[in-house]
Amino acid sequence: MKKLVTFFLLVILLLEITISVDSQNPSLLKFVLQWPPTFCIILNSAAQPGRCKEPIPQRSLALHGVWPADQRGHSLTCPAQPDPNWNQVFTTAVANQLMAFWPPLRENAQQSDLWKHEWRTHGVCGGTTAQVYFNTAIQINNMLQKGNLFNYLKTSGIIACDSLSFAKKDIVAAIQKVFAQPLDVYLTCIPIDATNRTHIYLSEVTLCTNLGGTSFISCPSQAAPTSCSSGAKIMLPHPKPQPRALWSFHEEVNGRDIS
Ligand SMILES: *[C@@H]1O[C@H](CO)[C@@H](O)[C@H](O)[C@H]1NC(C)=O
């Protein structure tokens, strides 16, 4: 009896290992774009508040990152790897292309800080070199025939305006004009404030591609976020005034003291 139990436990253990190894296999890429004003609102109100570089872009969505995911759409995590030789990865030609759609939004961020962070956190899970990872990002961005996703939203009348809000399905329909046929995308949203239940802000839009980044596919329904699904109308905020950086506050106070 004891042997039998041990045997079954072993089988279950093996099955679980197989399943978890299987689900850790990269099978698609998530091309995660963010609406910069919403990113900056989140950054400003973080536990350790940060600030965005001004002016905050409001005529483009910025790439957050390219995230290898399993077949259910869950982003992969994996052990750290030694950094590649960044000078070889970010040649002037590559850096110029990345800057056009993957700009650093944080104040004081170096050009390549976000790119390095995304490679270390997500890129290393995709089973390619850093060169291939960043070239794939460029390639996916080039598949947007109207350039930035902003242009697709704008032509459908989805713009940042204090008096306009949109149903999720209308935003999705506008984004789907990127594709030859309607494919599923992910949207994420954040609350406007602690009390407002009728309106929310658009935060991120995720397009999915095959692992090589050569064609768009539907993002799997299993990992679809629900933050835009409450039925609340979705808005694109304009850039908001940012809290002052601590150092400039001190500087100003000191300046007043002296004068
Ligand atoms: C929620 O936000 C929208 C958009 O700013 C606003 O029109 C509405 O009055 C707000 N509702 C509440 C209850 O604050």
Coordinates of C-alpha atoms and ligand atoms in Angstrom, one line a residue, residues 162 164-165 192-193 195-201 235, ligand 1:
D162 CA -11.6 65.2 -21.4
L164 CA -14.7 61.6 -24.7
S165 CA -14.8 58.1 -23.4
I192 CA -9.1 57.3 -12.4
D193 CA -9.4 57.7 -8.6
T195 CA -14.3 56.6 -6.1
N196 CA -15.0 56.8 -9.8
R197 CA -16.7 53.6 -11.0
T198 CA -18.0 54.9 -14.3
H199 CA -14.7 55.8 -16.1
I200 CA -11.3 54.3 -16.2
Y201 CA -8.0 55.2 -18.0
M235 CA -10.6 57.4 -21.5
Ligands
LIG1 C1 -15.7 59.9 -13.3 O1 -14.8 60.5 -14.2 C2 -15.4 61.1 -15.4 C3 -14.3 61.5 -16.3 O2 -13.4 62.4 -15.7 C4 -16.3 62.2 -15.0 O3 -17.0 62.8 -16.1 C5 -17.3 61.7 -13.9 O4 -18.1 62.8 -13.5 C6 -16.6 61.0 -12.8 N1 -17.6 60.5 -11.9 C7 -17.5 60.6 -10.6 C8 -18.6 59.9 -9.8 O5 -16.6 61.2 -10.0

